[in-house]
Amino acid sequence: MRYCIGIDLGGTNIAVGLVDLDGKRILDKRSTKTLAPRSVDEIAADMVRLVNQLCEKQGIKLYNLEWIGVATPGVVKDGIVITAPNLGWVNEPLGEVVYSLTGRPTFVANDANCAAYAEAIWGCGVGASSLVAVTLGTGVGGGIVVGGQVWEGINGFAAEIGHMVIDSDGRQCGCGKRGCLEAYCSASALVKEARRMMQLYPDSQMWQLTGGDINRMNGYYPFVASRAGDVAAMQVVNDFVNYLAIGISNIINVFQPEVVCVGGGISGEGDNLLIPLRNRLKYISFGTDNSRTRVEIAKYRNDAGIIGAGLLGLMKEELQLKSVVELIVEKFKVEGAFVSAQPFGNGHINDTRLIKCKRPDGSFIEYVLQKINKSVFKNPPELMENYAAVTSYIRAEIEKNGGDPEREVLNLIKSQDGKDYVMDNRGEYWRLLTYVTDSLSYDKVERPEQFYDSAVAFGNFQYMLRNYPADTLHETIKNFHNTPDRFKQLMDAVRLDACGRLKEVAAEVEFAKAREAFADTLEAAHREGRLPLRVTHNDTKLNNILFDKNTGKSLCVVDLDTIMPGYSVNDFGDSIRFGATTALEDEADLSLVNFDIELYEIYTKGFIEGTKGGLTDSELELLPIGAIMMTYEVGIRFLADYLNGDVYFKTHRPGHNLDRARNQFKLVADMEKALPEMQRIVRKYANK
Ligand code: GN1
Ligand code: MG
């Protein structure tokens, strides 16, 4: 479990929260009065007192906190509060003081930026590449988050959205200028405008709401009266929305962010504000209908500061990660100097990046860097031993057959100390591979020949390894394709129901259970001597083959982590489940997901050719069962992972694993119906 502290330092209160980084929530919080103006030492001492109380109550040691984040009003740079009028501070080293009292890494940032960051990372901007937050409170604040980083600007006070001028001769703003957005769209401006209208309209319902006392006007009553049809209030609200739309359309036109998030007290109006705002924006901001910025209401109101401050450490981690990657790359014998790293490929397990280096002569060279997923592969050194041995074996085979060993097999780059991998100081394992130039991979079959090629390649891969000494291979994942064992794991997940998701998946669980006996088919065949163990790839998805960009031909089999003794029919089957279908593996609309018997036939032909007569009669006979088995097995794996809280496969949206499971089960049902035809096709190409 990872915990950190988020502190929201305000002009009135200091709120301290213990944040559960894995559970994505505030576990507990406490607050005390700020009593400004006070010295930074006094305020920091109060903060730390609350931190200690929280830790004690939750049984967490101070030194187990990942970090402490503080959101403060004012301008901040490198942990120093440069100026904060609300606190009466100038150049106060808040970060250092908190650090010296706690010994935990401490980060400090502006409160509006923290709130924006909270929304971008855990709030209404989850998954978005960019977000601009507009906070409608006493003033109008803002924050800009791009690519997971807050944009603070050269002085540290970017995103002063409230002081964007929307009318040069307009209302006087507190900052001294005229026509700032804040003079129109802050809660104070709204109240002021409502009072002005009350005086013009003695019959307005706003008088009743305030009990006849104009001083009791707040940011809420104009909306209430406007909904009841009060003309004066409707005008106040309309003007408010119009001005807000002008401000936001300026933001959209400048940034085209993925999300604009509207927060602060007034955002409590929810749809009453959002719907008219969106309507208005349609007319005044650029963008085509399918690429519009999403305008949303903030998820966090009172907790935004605590959460955003708590998440500051993630932002630093991300920054550090970049330098970690660079440091790692330098530990390998690369040509040239590190230039950049980008996420790469669509694998569900390891963390893969494309690395670009620059040679002294100015030319570039690319590599593929992978961080091995340690919770999936328990023993990375053993895995890498397999990897190195198998790739050099294949390399020799390719050379023998006159192929191109630079492009037809993955090549490991040695570390500076001559190893096949590098372990970093956090105990993570990394490997670096040459990048196969002019290559690409596919998540879906685009042309039938492509699928045929991949079949020959995977068949041939098995053929090349036919004499490989299987007993020298480590088992990188125990019982990897042992379907009855996978079934048991699903039943464990069902019993545990760790996330309370079982109720949503009753039908899928029934589907899996109905095939419990079937799950043992291949294991039984093996026990009876009808299905031999061979050295197999075990993860033969189409996207685990590289194709030549220029010729379109298959080049190289990748993703070699699961090369282990296994069944030939599973390698066949895994390709079928992924490729012989009309949709992607995670298509959620099942009406688009159909088993494609023509693609099945094409693959069957290619695979049988690729294995060059190496399959026994009973293996050939079991090929179609392999297809159903692999589809069923990965379906139950996705389902179990959904129940377990998405801890194994990478997911990119809520319910992703469930979509995948349903998709695979739909294919199982299709294949079960097509089984006689699938068998006939195998016989046709096996000449039996
Ligand atoms: C995983 O790493 P990747 O995305 O190629 C998984 C396979 C599954 C597949 C489902 C080590 O493969 O077993 O079939 O996702 N690999 C591992 O798409 O679990
Ligand atoms: Mg892969």
XYZ file of C-alpha atoms and ligand atoms in Angstrom:
708
model
C 0.000 0.000 0.000
C 1.317 3.447 -0.864
C 0.318 6.433 1.233
C 1.173 10.097 1.054
C 0.036 13.309 2.655
C -1.818 16.100 0.866
C -2.077 19.440 2.636
C -4.403 22.216 1.562
C -3.100 25.420 3.101
C -5.721 28.153 2.812
C -6.161 31.680 4.134
C -8.624 30.311 6.714
C -7.938 26.600 7.259
C -5.123 24.118 7.020
C -6.556 20.779 5.893
C -4.322 17.719 6.044
C -5.296 14.435 4.383
C -3.789 10.969 4.384
C -4.084 9.835 0.775
C -4.223 6.186 -0.251
C -2.458 6.209 -3.615
C -3.558 2.705 -4.602
C -7.142 3.083 -3.446
C -7.243 6.566 -4.975
C -8.968 8.150 -2.014
C -8.488 10.215 1.101
C -8.269 7.784 3.966
C -8.655 10.334 6.714
C -8.292 14.072 7.221
C -7.947 16.727 9.909
C -7.911 20.477 9.916
C -7.015 23.461 12.031
C -7.232 27.236 11.666
C -4.521 29.015 9.699
C -4.642 32.125 11.882
C -2.722 34.138 9.279
C -0.461 35.953 9.427
C 1.847 33.478 11.150
C 5.425 32.448 10.438
C 6.214 29.542 8.150
C 7.685 27.668 11.135
C 4.499 27.964 13.156
C 2.303 26.888 10.253
C 4.586 24.001 9.301
C 4.611 22.821 12.922
C 0.801 22.722 12.910
C 0.807 20.788 9.664
C 3.246 18.219 10.972
C 1.271 17.845 14.204
C -1.778 16.873 12.143
C 0.295 14.575 9.937
C 1.528 12.735 13.025
C -1.976 12.420 14.415
C -3.260 10.951 11.165
C -0.392 8.490 10.878
C -0.776 7.381 14.460
C -4.490 6.819 14.109
C -4.049 4.760 10.926
C -1.032 2.883 12.241
C 1.303 4.191 9.546
C 4.879 5.179 10.272
C 5.990 8.605 9.133
C 8.896 7.106 7.216
C 6.487 4.904 5.270
C 4.847 7.920 3.685
C 5.897 8.250 0.068
C 5.961 12.039 0.265
C 4.167 15.148 1.463
C 2.529 17.594 -0.926
C 1.336 21.073 -0.009
C -1.090 23.251 -1.949
C -0.706 26.908 -1.068
C -2.143 30.145 -2.351
C 0.298 32.437 -4.121
C 3.302 31.970 -6.349
C 5.566 28.983 -5.734
C 8.901 28.010 -7.168
C 11.047 25.027 -6.084
C 9.301 24.626 -2.753
C 9.585 28.342 -1.921
C 6.457 30.454 -1.545
C 7.628 33.515 -3.439
C 4.600 35.584 -2.481
C 1.282 34.741 -0.842
C -0.671 37.861 0.149
C -3.349 35.792 1.955
C -0.702 34.379 4.262
C 1.435 37.482 4.440
C 4.439 35.546 3.134
C 7.323 36.581 0.897
C 10.061 34.090 -0.049
C 9.258 31.492 2.582
C 10.980 28.088 2.157
C 7.900 26.047 3.095
C 9.070 22.854 1.368
C 12.374 22.790 3.196
C 10.802 23.492 6.586
C 8.278 20.660 6.257
C 11.017 18.346 4.997
C 13.295 19.151 7.937
C 10.474 18.353 10.372
C 9.446 15.074 8.727
C 12.328 13.758 6.670
C 9.853 12.993 3.876
C 10.285 14.417 0.366
C 8.069 17.496 0.243
C 6.568 19.199 -2.791
C 4.798 22.531 -2.814
C 2.618 23.997 -5.538
C -0.010 26.646 -6.087
C -3.467 25.584 -4.876
C -5.310 26.207 -8.150
C -2.670 24.176 -9.974
C -3.077 21.394 -7.438
C -6.834 21.382 -7.931
C -6.337 21.173 -11.694
C -3.869 18.356 -11.205
C -6.313 16.427 -8.992
C -8.958 16.658 -11.715
C -6.506 15.703 -14.457
C -5.168 12.625 -12.695
C -8.084 11.250 -10.656
C -11.005 13.526 -11.472
C -12.996 14.422 -14.576
C -9.878 14.361 -16.758
C -8.741 10.781 -16.109
C -6.994 9.511 -19.212
C -7.122 12.877 -21.019
C -3.892 14.186 -22.513
C -4.584 17.777 -21.474
C -6.910 19.633 -19.173
C -7.565 23.253 -18.292
C -9.372 23.882 -15.017
C -11.432 26.987 -14.319
C -12.397 27.504 -10.693
C -15.399 29.705 -9.949
C -14.994 30.764 -6.339
C -14.421 34.029 -4.537
C -12.183 34.748 -7.511
C -11.713 32.866 -10.768
C -8.682 30.583 -10.689
C -7.170 28.226 -13.195
C -4.701 25.469 -13.871
C -3.228 23.864 -16.970
C -2.121 20.230 -17.102
C -0.440 18.846 -20.208
C 0.887 15.316 -20.524
C 0.645 14.714 -16.786
C 2.564 17.870 -15.869
C 1.269 21.169 -14.541
C 2.257 24.070 -16.736
C 3.430 26.713 -14.277
C 4.892 29.176 -16.749
C 8.238 30.918 -16.541
C 7.340 32.803 -13.344
C 5.344 30.064 -11.706
C 1.993 31.757 -12.076
C 0.626 30.691 -15.420
C -3.098 29.999 -15.801
C -4.392 33.215 -14.235
C -7.518 32.617 -16.235
C -9.527 34.971 -14.035
C -7.504 37.879 -15.330
C -8.136 37.244 -18.974
C -9.796 40.432 -20.244
C -13.094 39.804 -21.970
C -14.199 43.439 -22.225
C -11.577 46.194 -22.308
C -14.013 48.857 -21.112
C -15.779 46.498 -18.775
C -16.264 46.105 -15.065
C -13.566 47.120 -12.633
C -11.601 44.104 -11.396
C -9.920 43.802 -7.994
C -6.561 43.527 -9.769
C -6.789 47.105 -11.022
C -7.616 46.280 -14.637
C -11.009 46.422 -16.296
C -13.069 43.641 -17.818
C -11.331 40.606 -16.315
C -13.266 37.316 -16.397
C -13.154 37.345 -12.599
C -15.239 40.538 -12.559
C -18.013 38.568 -14.307
C -17.758 34.940 -13.326
C -16.548 34.761 -9.752
C -19.090 34.025 -7.048
C -18.572 37.573 -5.764
C -19.315 39.047 -9.185
C -22.442 36.922 -9.430
C -23.668 38.119 -6.036
C -22.906 41.727 -6.886
C -24.818 41.489 -10.145
C -27.760 39.780 -8.447
C -27.952 42.603 -5.895
C -27.913 45.200 -8.646
C -30.818 43.467 -10.357
C -32.738 43.133 -7.090
C -32.635 46.866 -6.758
C -33.974 47.294 -10.296
C -36.700 44.664 -9.767
C -38.458 45.110 -6.417
C -40.784 42.183 -7.316
C -37.983 39.746 -8.019
C -38.234 36.414 -6.197
C -34.677 36.970 -5.106
C -36.080 39.282 -2.449
C -38.130 36.436 -0.946
C -35.173 34.066 -1.062
C -33.015 36.494 0.867
C -35.810 37.254 3.326
C -35.811 40.858 2.173
C -32.168 41.314 3.163
C -29.995 42.064 0.131
C -26.873 41.269 2.173
C -27.953 37.655 2.391
C -27.618 37.167 -1.351
C -25.294 34.271 -2.300
C -24.117 32.437 -5.413
C -26.933 29.938 -5.149
C -30.139 32.036 -5.050
C -29.868 33.494 -8.585
C -29.920 29.938 -9.969
C -32.880 28.969 -7.774
C -34.923 32.030 -8.773
C -33.964 31.668 -12.406
C -35.244 28.095 -12.472
C -38.530 29.370 -11.036
C -38.829 31.748 -14.001
C -37.865 34.984 -12.262
C -36.982 37.431 -15.037
C -34.334 39.364 -13.132
C -32.593 36.203 -11.950
C -32.784 34.677 -15.420
C -30.964 37.665 -16.772
C -28.286 37.404 -14.090
C -27.736 33.716 -14.826
C -27.824 34.166 -18.601
C -25.236 36.901 -18.481
C -23.113 34.817 -16.154
C -23.207 31.838 -18.507
C -22.532 34.005 -21.543
C -19.474 35.593 -20.004
C -18.223 32.250 -18.796
C -18.674 30.839 -22.285
C -16.621 33.698 -23.727
C -13.822 32.987 -21.274
C -13.906 29.252 -21.885
C -14.111 29.602 -25.652
C -10.953 31.708 -25.501
C -9.284 28.909 -23.568
C -10.500 26.317 -26.052
C -9.422 28.328 -29.050
C -5.942 28.828 -27.650
C -5.275 25.395 -26.155
C -7.741 22.975 -27.700
C -7.413 20.937 -24.525
C -9.075 17.552 -24.294
C -11.013 18.641 -21.216
C -12.052 21.946 -19.673
C -13.054 21.346 -16.083
C -15.294 23.818 -14.289
C -14.920 23.775 -10.518
C -15.331 25.946 -7.430
C -18.452 26.753 -5.423
C -20.621 27.724 -8.388
C -19.904 24.410 -10.125
C -22.186 22.880 -7.481
C -25.006 23.904 -9.841
C -24.017 20.895 -11.974
C -26.174 20.477 -15.058
C -27.995 23.758 -14.410
C -24.742 25.422 -15.310
C -23.207 22.841 -17.602
C -26.025 22.394 -20.118
C -26.538 26.076 -21.020
C -22.765 26.558 -20.980
C -22.168 23.729 -23.437
C -24.950 24.999 -25.698
C -23.499 28.455 -25.756
C -20.003 27.135 -26.428
C -21.125 25.222 -29.481
C -21.584 28.511 -31.255
C -18.520 30.380 -30.171
C -15.592 27.984 -30.044
C -13.745 26.461 -32.956
C -13.582 22.723 -33.471
C -15.480 20.152 -35.448
C -18.132 18.022 -33.842
C -15.993 14.947 -33.488
C -13.016 16.731 -32.020
C -14.579 18.985 -29.480
C -13.106 19.767 -26.152
C -15.147 18.103 -23.409
C -16.447 20.614 -20.886
C -17.072 18.938 -17.526
C -17.931 19.762 -13.958
C -15.141 19.097 -11.472
C -15.261 15.863 -9.507
C -13.646 17.284 -6.383
C -14.747 20.406 -4.613
C -13.533 20.614 -1.035
C -11.003 17.841 -1.454
C -9.338 19.129 -4.623
C -6.494 20.802 -2.726
C -5.676 17.778 -0.571
C -5.816 15.344 -3.464
C -3.910 17.571 -5.875
C -1.222 18.222 -3.272
C -1.029 14.503 -2.513
C -0.572 13.724 -6.191
C 2.305 16.182 -6.643
C 4.715 13.387 -5.885
C 3.368 11.439 -8.857
C 4.247 14.340 -11.082
C 7.783 14.297 -9.729
C 7.926 10.512 -10.096
C 6.946 10.874 -13.713
C 9.726 13.400 -14.217
C 12.158 11.119 -12.462
C 10.972 8.228 -14.574
C 12.165 10.043 -17.650
C 15.600 10.382 -16.190
C 15.513 6.784 -14.946
C 14.912 5.650 -18.520
C 17.790 7.737 -19.704
C 20.054 6.370 -16.987
C 19.006 2.826 -17.817
C 19.692 3.255 -21.510
C 23.165 4.503 -20.655
C 23.840 1.283 -18.796
C 23.640 -0.596 -22.088
C 26.195 -0.593 -24.875
C 24.234 1.720 -27.145
C 25.521 3.622 -30.109
C 25.256 7.352 -29.572
C 23.506 9.405 -26.912
C 19.976 9.159 -25.552
C 17.510 11.490 -27.253
C 13.996 10.357 -26.383
C 11.754 7.584 -25.103
C 8.169 6.957 -26.153
C 5.560 4.384 -25.159
C 5.567 1.625 -27.752
C 3.348 -1.265 -28.844
C 0.120 -2.657 -27.441
C 1.321 -5.386 -25.099
C -0.750 -6.052 -21.990
C 2.124 -6.975 -19.688
C 5.537 -5.314 -19.921
C 6.271 -1.633 -20.103
C 7.728 -1.002 -23.563
C 9.334 2.129 -25.004
C 10.942 3.086 -28.263
C 14.290 4.727 -27.577
C 15.986 7.079 -29.942
C 19.725 7.747 -29.765
C 21.885 10.082 -31.797
C 25.233 8.933 -33.156
C 28.219 11.294 -33.274
C 27.758 11.674 -37.051
C 24.259 13.062 -36.465
C 22.333 9.987 -37.625
C 19.774 8.310 -35.384
C 19.422 4.754 -34.154
C 16.416 3.238 -32.397
C 16.075 0.563 -29.729
C 13.254 -1.090 -27.843
C 13.510 -0.849 -24.067
C 11.345 -3.086 -21.892
C 10.765 -3.107 -18.178
C 9.869 -6.655 -17.260
C 6.618 -6.999 -15.340
C 7.802 -8.578 -12.123
C 4.404 -9.435 -10.753
C 3.810 -11.566 -13.867
C 7.326 -12.920 -14.346
C 8.553 -13.870 -10.910
C 12.126 -14.588 -11.870
C 13.427 -12.115 -14.474
C 17.036 -13.425 -14.511
C 15.769 -16.902 -15.421
C 13.473 -15.404 -18.003
C 16.384 -13.529 -19.540
C 18.459 -16.693 -19.609
C 15.741 -18.321 -21.749
C 15.484 -15.222 -23.864
C 19.186 -14.974 -24.638
C 19.614 -18.683 -25.271
C 16.596 -18.980 -27.568
C 17.383 -15.856 -29.573
C 20.944 -16.951 -30.210
C 19.750 -20.431 -31.182
C 17.273 -18.966 -33.660
C 19.902 -16.583 -34.922
C 22.126 -19.525 -35.789
C 19.221 -21.310 -37.526
C 18.491 -18.215 -39.601
C 22.121 -17.846 -40.586
C 22.205 -21.501 -41.585
C 19.212 -20.967 -43.849
C 20.635 -17.809 -45.411
C 18.203 -15.430 -43.705
C 18.906 -11.962 -42.321
C 19.714 -12.330 -38.608
C 19.548 -8.583 -38.051
C 15.891 -8.378 -38.992
C 14.433 -11.855 -38.545
C 15.162 -12.355 -34.868
C 15.278 -10.036 -31.870
C 18.767 -9.110 -30.761
C 19.575 -8.261 -27.172
C 21.964 -5.397 -26.513
C 24.480 -6.239 -23.798
C 24.820 -4.082 -20.722
C 28.078 -2.224 -20.068
C 29.033 -5.055 -17.718
C 28.303 -7.711 -20.307
C 24.893 -8.914 -19.082
C 21.680 -9.409 -20.997
C 19.708 -7.053 -18.741
C 20.095 -4.255 -16.248
C 18.630 -4.159 -12.764
C 17.953 -0.667 -11.425
C 18.211 0.445 -7.806
C 14.508 -0.196 -7.231
C 14.959 -3.814 -8.236
C 13.292 -3.448 -11.630
C 14.655 -5.404 -14.598
C 15.179 -3.839 -18.005
C 16.266 -5.243 -21.345
C 17.199 -3.459 -24.524
C 16.640 -4.842 -28.009
C 17.606 -3.638 -31.429
C 14.671 -2.069 -33.186
C 13.875 -3.894 -36.400
C 13.955 -1.058 -38.924
C 11.008 -0.513 -41.262
C 8.799 -2.912 -39.390
C 5.296 -2.751 -37.959
C 2.718 -4.946 -36.284
C -1.059 -5.280 -36.550
C -3.826 -5.691 -33.993
C -6.200 -6.897 -36.652
C -5.806 -8.737 -39.932
C -5.859 -6.211 -42.752
C -5.194 -8.532 -45.674
C -5.697 -12.321 -45.706
C -2.133 -12.903 -47.035
C -0.860 -11.216 -43.913
C -2.593 -13.762 -41.720
C -1.305 -16.573 -43.902
C 2.231 -15.192 -43.553
C 1.916 -14.979 -39.787
C 0.759 -18.616 -39.727
C 3.781 -19.750 -41.701
C 6.007 -17.678 -39.413
C 4.607 -19.103 -36.169
C 4.598 -22.617 -37.620
C 8.158 -22.165 -38.736
C 9.119 -20.743 -35.355
C 8.015 -23.989 -33.775
C 9.813 -25.921 -36.478
C 13.079 -24.027 -35.891
C 12.935 -24.905 -32.201
C 12.037 -28.568 -32.770
C 15.436 -29.801 -31.573
C 15.920 -27.220 -28.875
C 16.750 -28.899 -25.541
C 13.468 -28.259 -23.773
C 14.763 -29.332 -20.370
C 17.176 -26.356 -20.326
C 14.279 -23.877 -20.406
C 12.959 -22.301 -17.225
C 9.218 -22.217 -16.765
C 8.721 -18.422 -16.732
C 5.082 -18.634 -15.634
C 3.980 -21.802 -13.897
C 0.979 -23.571 -15.431
C 0.716 -20.837 -18.028
C -1.610 -22.684 -20.396
C -2.967 -25.174 -17.922
C -6.635 -24.459 -18.529
C -8.061 -26.440 -15.585
C -5.724 -24.464 -13.344
C -6.914 -21.217 -14.935
C -10.447 -22.358 -14.245
C -9.558 -22.888 -10.597
C -8.100 -19.391 -10.473
C -11.365 -18.023 -11.825
C -13.294 -19.886 -9.132
C -10.950 -18.399 -6.511
C -11.639 -14.939 -7.876
C -15.373 -15.645 -7.781
C -15.200 -16.756 -4.149
C -13.132 -13.751 -3.170
C -15.130 -11.229 -5.198
C -12.491 -8.695 -4.171
C -14.198 -5.689 -5.767
C -17.858 -6.604 -5.442
C -18.103 -7.087 -9.201
C -19.448 -10.627 -9.152
C -23.064 -9.522 -9.460
C -22.352 -7.977 -12.873
C -20.836 -11.105 -14.344
C -23.151 -13.946 -13.355
C -23.786 -14.893 -16.997
C -20.087 -14.962 -17.839
C -19.280 -17.071 -14.791
C -22.023 -19.529 -15.794
C -20.599 -19.677 -19.302
C -17.193 -20.566 -17.911
C -18.570 -23.137 -15.470
C -20.585 -24.898 -18.152
C -17.269 -25.733 -19.835
C -15.362 -26.964 -16.815
C -15.128 -30.511 -18.179
C -14.007 -29.241 -21.572
C -11.152 -27.330 -19.887
C -9.349 -30.617 -19.258
C -9.445 -31.862 -22.872
C -5.844 -31.055 -23.793
C -4.381 -31.989 -20.432
C -6.153 -35.345 -20.735
C -4.778 -35.849 -24.252
C -1.305 -35.138 -22.887
C -1.739 -37.604 -20.021
C -2.862 -40.225 -22.510
C 0.201 -39.648 -24.675
C -1.677 -38.088 -27.581
C -0.273 -34.579 -27.175
C 3.502 -34.098 -26.854
C 5.236 -31.189 -25.156
C 7.287 -29.108 -27.568
C 9.149 -25.838 -27.306
C 6.406 -23.359 -28.103
C 5.906 -19.604 -28.134
C 2.706 -19.536 -26.057
C 1.600 -16.011 -26.982
C 1.033 -16.118 -30.724
C -1.110 -13.040 -31.205
C -0.864 -11.364 -34.585
C 0.618 -8.295 -32.908
C 3.521 -10.416 -31.730
C 4.841 -10.616 -35.291
C 6.675 -7.840 -37.057
C 5.964 -7.249 -40.720
C 8.217 -5.537 -43.226
C 6.851 -2.075 -43.925
C 7.999 -2.194 -47.535
C 7.274 -5.730 -48.702
C 4.340 -6.395 -46.331
C 5.861 -9.825 -45.553
C 6.237 -11.211 -42.059
C 9.714 -10.709 -40.663
C 10.203 -11.606 -37.061
C 8.442 -13.238 -34.121
C 8.581 -11.100 -30.966
C 7.430 -11.267 -27.338
C 9.561 -14.230 -26.352
C 8.914 -14.183 -22.607
C 6.695 -17.204 -22.567
C 8.768 -19.583 -24.688
C 8.424 -22.779 -22.682
C 7.517 -26.378 -23.180
C 3.892 -26.342 -24.341
C 1.409 -27.737 -26.835
C 1.647 -26.972 -30.542
C -2.126 -26.751 -30.737
C -2.147 -23.860 -28.282
C 0.160 -21.794 -30.467
C -2.193 -22.479 -33.335
C -5.197 -21.709 -31.157
C -3.969 -18.443 -29.710
C -3.452 -17.034 -33.205
C -6.936 -18.096 -34.225
C -8.662 -16.484 -31.251
C -6.882 -13.196 -31.868
C -6.824 -13.131 -35.657
C -9.701 -15.190 -37.084
C -12.310 -12.748 -35.906
C -14.106 -9.772 -37.327
C -13.211 -7.450 -34.441
C -10.447 -6.409 -32.084
C -9.907 -8.440 -28.916
C -11.553 -5.755 -26.779
C -14.468 -4.782 -29.033
C -17.372 -4.201 -26.653
C -20.132 -4.344 -29.253
C -20.592 -8.092 -29.542
C -22.682 -7.782 -32.671
C -19.410 -6.927 -34.410
C -17.558 -9.926 -32.996
C -17.790 -13.040 -35.163
C -15.538 -15.994 -35.735
C -14.213 -15.768 -39.298
C -13.980 -19.241 -40.795
C -12.257 -18.007 -43.949
C -9.422 -16.518 -41.928
C -9.339 -19.733 -39.941
C -8.849 -21.693 -43.147
C -6.082 -19.393 -44.324
C -4.254 -19.708 -41.024
C -4.654 -23.465 -40.908
C -3.065 -23.784 -44.327
C -0.136 -21.546 -43.350
C 0.492 -23.141 -39.981
C 0.518 -26.682 -41.315
C 2.937 -25.604 -44.048
C 5.128 -23.725 -41.561
C 5.518 -26.724 -39.284
C 6.787 -28.696 -42.283
C 5.104 -31.983 -41.507
C 6.264 -31.854 -37.902
C 2.836 -32.341 -36.318
C 1.576 -35.782 -35.359
C -1.848 -37.013 -36.450
C -3.346 -36.502 -33.046
C -1.933 -32.981 -32.820
C -3.501 -32.173 -36.186
C -6.775 -33.577 -34.988
C -6.654 -31.416 -31.869
C -5.862 -28.117 -33.642
C -9.493 -26.915 -33.605
C -9.766 -27.794 -29.918
C -6.631 -25.711 -29.349
C -8.423 -22.759 -30.918
C -11.459 -23.097 -28.680
C -9.286 -23.801 -25.652
C -7.092 -20.719 -26.019
C -10.110 -18.500 -26.571
C -11.908 -19.963 -23.577
C -8.796 -19.812 -21.428
C -7.963 -16.187 -22.091
C -11.658 -15.371 -21.643
C -11.574 -16.805 -18.135
C -8.277 -15.055 -17.451
C -9.772 -11.696 -18.443
C -12.850 -12.427 -16.357
C -10.804 -13.431 -13.312
C -8.703 -10.304 -13.670
C -11.851 -8.193 -13.842
C -13.046 -9.763 -10.596
C -9.636 -9.297 -8.992
C -9.652 -5.582 -9.754
C -7.646 -5.460 -13.020
C -4.316 -6.308 -11.500
C -2.772 -8.432 -14.251
C -3.568 -7.111 -17.728
C -3.075 -3.431 -18.486
C -6.450 -1.750 -18.892
C -7.257 1.543 -20.545
C -10.883 2.066 -19.550
C -13.298 0.936 -16.841
C -14.672 -2.509 -17.633
C -11.930 -3.175 -20.175
C -11.223 -6.701 -18.983
C -14.906 -7.513 -18.860
C -15.313 -6.358 -22.457
C -12.402 -8.576 -23.407
C -13.857 -11.572 -21.576
C -17.278 -11.205 -23.205
C -15.643 -10.784 -26.582
C -13.667 -14.009 -26.186
C -16.690 -15.950 -24.922
C -18.677 -14.827 -27.945
C -15.958 -16.336 -30.136
C -15.976 -19.554 -28.107
C -19.694 -19.920 -28.745
C -19.188 -19.278 -32.465
C -16.360 -21.793 -32.701
C -18.290 -24.466 -30.869
C -20.912 -24.268 -33.598
C -18.291 -24.268 -36.330
C -16.297 -27.177 -34.897
C -17.205 -29.807 -37.563
C -16.286 -27.346 -40.300
C -13.040 -26.440 -38.504
C -12.144 -30.126 -38.334
C -12.952 -30.637 -42.001
C -10.621 -27.740 -42.903
C -7.742 -29.224 -40.924
C -8.213 -32.580 -42.668
C -8.174 -30.821 -46.034
C -4.734 -29.269 -45.453
C -3.298 -32.182 -43.518
C -4.157 -34.368 -46.515
C -5.955 -36.825 -44.279
C -0.797 -10.978 -22.885
O 1.938 -9.390 -23.492
P 0.892 -9.673 -24.506
O -0.076 -8.503 -24.625
O 1.470 -10.050 -25.844
C -0.672 -12.318 -22.177
C -1.191 -13.432 -23.058
C -2.638 -13.177 -23.420
C -2.729 -11.819 -24.081
C -4.151 -11.445 -24.367
C 2.465 -13.134 -20.305
O 0.059 -10.944 -24.000
O -1.095 -14.651 -22.397
O -3.118 -14.150 -24.307
O -2.141 -10.778 -23.266
N 0.711 -12.553 -21.811
C 1.028 -12.962 -20.586
O -4.212 -10.459 -25.336
O 0.189 -13.187 -19.710
Mg 2.922 -8.549 -27.231
